[in-house]
């Protein structure tokens, strides 16, 4: 907006404070809302998940890329963490969601989230 009004531009530290202070807090929620809206519109079907390891940097060079091993390692850690969380939910709420790696998919997580939202809504009333 300040560009259009011919005013003095904010300093880099002002923009940085906004990005790290305010924007960081709401980015995950905005992304979640975006994905859910795409699902409602039928633009995505949640059947497949793709991890893109592309890094785009302002000062890129031949060493600024992501190795396949690091992406695979991250995926293994993420899957382990997700299994742990599902096990916690099973224990806490007396559920029996499958935790084998073949059963873990977006549909299962959507079902878990729906069930947890129902429990939250019941407790509010």
JSON list of N, CA and C in Angstrom, two decimals, residues 36-62:
[
{"chain": "A", "resi": 36, "resn": "UNK", "atom": "N", "xyz": [-8.36, -27.03, 2.98]},
{"chain": "A", "resi": 36, "resn": "UNK", "atom": "CA", "xyz": [-9.75, -27.44, 3.20]},
{"chain": "A", "resi": 36, "resn": "UNK", "atom": "C", "xyz": [-10.67, -26.82, 2.15]},
{"chain": "A", "resi": 37, "resn": "UNK", "atom": "N", "xyz": [-10.44, -25.56, 1.79]},
{"chain": "A", "resi": 37, "resn": "UNK", "atom": "CA", "xyz": [-11.26, -24.90, 0.77]},
{"chain": "A", "resi": 37, "resn": "UNK", "atom": "C", "xyz": [-11.07, -25.58, -0.59]},
{"chain": "A", "resi": 38, "resn": "UNK", "atom": "N", "xyz": [-9.82, -25.93, -0.92]},
{"chain": "A", "resi": 38, "resn": "UNK", "atom": "CA", "xyz": [-9.58, -26.66, -2.17]},
{"chain": "A", "resi": 38, "resn": "UNK", "atom": "C", "xyz": [-10.31, -27.99, -2.17]},
{"chain": "A", "resi": 39, "resn": "UNK", "atom": "N", "xyz": [-10.35, -28.65, -1.01]},
{"chain": "A", "resi": 39, "resn": "UNK", "atom": "CA", "xyz": [-11.08, -29.91, -0.90]},
{"chain": "A", "resi": 39, "resn": "UNK", "atom": "C", "xyz": [-12.57, -29.72, -1.12]},
{"chain": "A", "resi": 40, "resn": "UNK", "atom": "N", "xyz": [-13.13, -28.65, -0.51]},
{"chain": "A", "resi": 40, "resn": "UNK", "atom": "CA", "xyz": [-14.56, -28.36, -0.69]},
{"chain": "A", "resi": 40, "resn": "UNK", "atom": "C", "xyz": [-14.90, -28.09, -2.14]},
{"chain": "A", "resi": 41, "resn": "UNK", "atom": "N", "xyz": [-14.00, -27.42, -2.84]},
{"chain": "A", "resi": 41, "resn": "UNK", "atom": "CA", "xyz": [-14.24, -27.08, -4.24]},
{"chain": "A", "resi": 41, "resn": "UNK", "atom": "C", "xyz": [-13.97, -28.26, -5.18]},
{"chain": "A", "resi": 42, "resn": "UNK", "atom": "N", "xyz": [-13.47, -29.35, -4.63]},
{"chain": "A", "resi": 42, "resn": "UNK", "atom": "CA", "xyz": [-13.19, -30.53, -5.44]},
{"chain": "A", "resi": 42, "resn": "UNK", "atom": "C", "xyz": [-11.91, -30.43, -6.24]},
{"chain": "A", "resi": 43, "resn": "UNK", "atom": "N", "xyz": [-11.05, -29.52, -5.87]},
{"chain": "A", "resi": 43, "resn": "UNK", "atom": "CA", "xyz": [-9.79, -29.34, -6.60]},
{"chain": "A", "resi": 43, "resn": "UNK", "atom": "C", "xyz": [-8.74, -30.37, -6.17]},
{"chain": "A", "resi": 44, "resn": "UNK", "atom": "N", "xyz": [-8.87, -30.89, -4.96]},
{"chain": "A", "resi": 44, "resn": "UNK", "atom": "CA", "xyz": [-7.97, -31.94, -4.49]},
{"chain": "A", "resi": 44, "resn": "UNK", "atom": "C", "xyz": [-8.80, -33.07, -3.90]},
{"chain": "A", "resi": 45, "resn": "UNK", "atom": "N", "xyz": [-8.28, -34.29, -3.97]},
{"chain": "A", "resi": 45, "resn": "UNK", "atom": "CA", "xyz": [-9.06, -35.43, -3.48]},
{"chain": "A", "resi": 45, "resn": "UNK", "atom": "C", "xyz": [-8.41, -36.15, -2.30]},
{"chain": "A", "resi": 46, "resn": "UNK", "atom": "N", "xyz": [-7.28, -35.69, -1.82]},
{"chain": "A", "resi": 46, "resn": "UNK", "atom": "CA", "xyz": [-6.59, -36.24, -0.64]},
{"chain": "A", "resi": 46, "resn": "UNK", "atom": "C", "xyz": [-6.13, -37.68, -0.82]},
{"chain": "A", "resi": 47, "resn": "UNK", "atom": "N", "xyz": [-6.06, -38.19, -2.03]},
{"chain": "A", "resi": 47, "resn": "UNK", "atom": "CA", "xyz": [-5.64, -39.57, -2.23]},
{"chain": "A", "resi": 47, "resn": "UNK", "atom": "C", "xyz": [-4.12, -39.72, -2.14]},
{"chain": "A", "resi": 48, "resn": "UNK", "atom": "N", "xyz": [-3.39, -38.74, -2.60]},
{"chain": "A", "resi": 48, "resn": "UNK", "atom": "CA", "xyz": [-1.93, -38.82, -2.62]},
{"chain": "A", "resi": 48, "resn": "UNK", "atom": "C", "xyz": [-1.34, -37.59, -1.94]},
{"chain": "A", "resi": 49, "resn": "UNK", "atom": "N", "xyz": [-0.21, -37.81, -1.32]},
{"chain": "A", "resi": 49, "resn": "UNK", "atom": "CA", "xyz": [0.53, -36.70, -0.72]},
{"chain": "A", "resi": 49, "resn": "UNK", "atom": "C", "xyz": [1.89, -36.66, -1.39]},
{"chain": "A", "resi": 50, "resn": "UNK", "atom": "N", "xyz": [2.29, -35.50, -1.85]},
{"chain": "A", "resi": 50, "resn": "UNK", "atom": "CA", "xyz": [3.58, -35.33, -2.49]},
{"chain": "A", "resi": 50, "resn": "UNK", "atom": "C", "xyz": [4.41, -34.34, -1.68]},
{"chain": "A", "resi": 51, "resn": "UNK", "atom": "N", "xyz": [5.65, -34.68, -1.47]},
{"chain": "A", "resi": 51, "resn": "UNK", "atom": "CA", "xyz": [6.56, -33.79, -0.76]},
{"chain": "A", "resi": 51, "resn": "UNK", "atom": "C", "xyz": [7.51, -33.21, -1.79]},
{"chain": "A", "resi": 52, "resn": "UNK", "atom": "N", "xyz": [7.52, -31.92, -1.90]},
{"chain": "A", "resi": 52, "resn": "UNK", "atom": "CA", "xyz": [8.39, -31.24, -2.84]},
{"chain": "A", "resi": 52, "resn": "UNK", "atom": "C", "xyz": [9.57, -30.68, -2.06]},
{"chain": "A", "resi": 53, "resn": "UNK", "atom": "N", "xyz": [10.75, -31.11, -2.38]},
{"chain": "A", "resi": 53, "resn": "UNK", "atom": "CA", "xyz": [11.93, -30.64, -1.67]},
{"chain": "A", "resi": 53, "resn": "UNK", "atom": "C", "xyz": [12.61, -29.48, -2.36]},
{"chain": "A", "resi": 54, "resn": "UNK", "atom": "N", "xyz": [11.93, -28.81, -3.26]},
{"chain": "A", "resi": 54, "resn": "UNK", "atom": "CA", "xyz": [12.54, -27.70, -3.98]},
{"chain": "A", "resi": 54, "resn": "UNK", "atom": "C", "xyz": [12.79, -26.53, -3.05]},
{"chain": "A", "resi": 55, "resn": "UNK", "atom": "N", "xyz": [13.98, -26.00, -3.12]},
{"chain": "A", "resi": 55, "resn": "UNK", "atom": "CA", "xyz": [14.31, -24.80, -2.35]},
{"chain": "A", "resi": 55, "resn": "UNK", "atom": "C", "xyz": [14.62, -23.69, -3.34]},
{"chain": "A", "resi": 56, "resn": "UNK", "atom": "N", "xyz": [14.00, -22.57, -3.15]},
{"chain": "A", "resi": 56, "resn": "UNK", "atom": "CA", "xyz": [14.29, -21.42, -3.99]},
{"chain": "A", "resi": 56, "resn": "UNK", "atom": "C", "xyz": [14.84, -20.34, -3.08]},
{"chain": "A", "resi": 57, "resn": "UNK", "atom": "N", "xyz": [16.05, -19.93, -3.35]},
{"chain": "A", "resi": 57, "resn": "UNK", "atom": "CA", "xyz": [16.69, -18.93, -2.51]},
{"chain": "A", "resi": 57, "resn": "UNK", "atom": "C", "xyz": [17.04, -17.70, -3.33]},
{"chain": "A", "resi": 58, "resn": "UNK", "atom": "N", "xyz": [17.11, -16.59, -2.64]},
{"chain": "A", "resi": 58, "resn": "UNK", "atom": "CA", "xyz": [17.48, -15.35, -3.31]},
{"chain": "A", "resi": 58, "resn": "UNK", "atom": "C", "xyz": [18.92, -15.44, -3.81]},
{"chain": "A", "resi": 59, "resn": "UNK", "atom": "N", "xyz": [19.77, -16.05, -3.01]},
{"chain": "A", "resi": 59, "resn": "UNK", "atom": "CA", "xyz": [21.18, -16.19, -3.37]},
{"chain": "A", "resi": 59, "resn": "UNK", "atom": "C", "xyz": [21.49, -17.66, -3.60]},
{"chain": "A", "resi": 60, "resn": "UNK", "atom": "N", "xyz": [20.86, -18.25, -4.58]},
{"chain": "A", "resi": 60, "resn": "UNK", "atom": "CA", "xyz": [21.05, -19.68, -4.80]},
{"chain": "A", "resi": 60, "resn": "UNK", "atom": "C", "xyz": [22.40, -19.95, -5.44]},
{"chain": "A", "resi": 61, "resn": "UNK", "atom": "N", "xyz": [22.88, -21.14, -5.21]},
{"chain": "A", "resi": 61, "resn": "UNK", "atom": "CA", "xyz": [24.12, -21.58, -5.83]},
{"chain": "A", "resi": 61, "resn": "UNK", "atom": "C", "xyz": [24.03, -23.09, -6.05]},
{"chain": "A", "resi": 62, "resn": "UNK", "atom": "N", "xyz": [25.11, -23.68, -6.50]},
{"chain": "A", "resi": 62, "resn": "UNK", "atom": "CA", "xyz": [25.04, -25.10, -6.83]},
{"chain": "A", "resi": 62, "resn": "UNK", "atom": "C", "xyz": [24.88, -26.00, -5.62]}
]
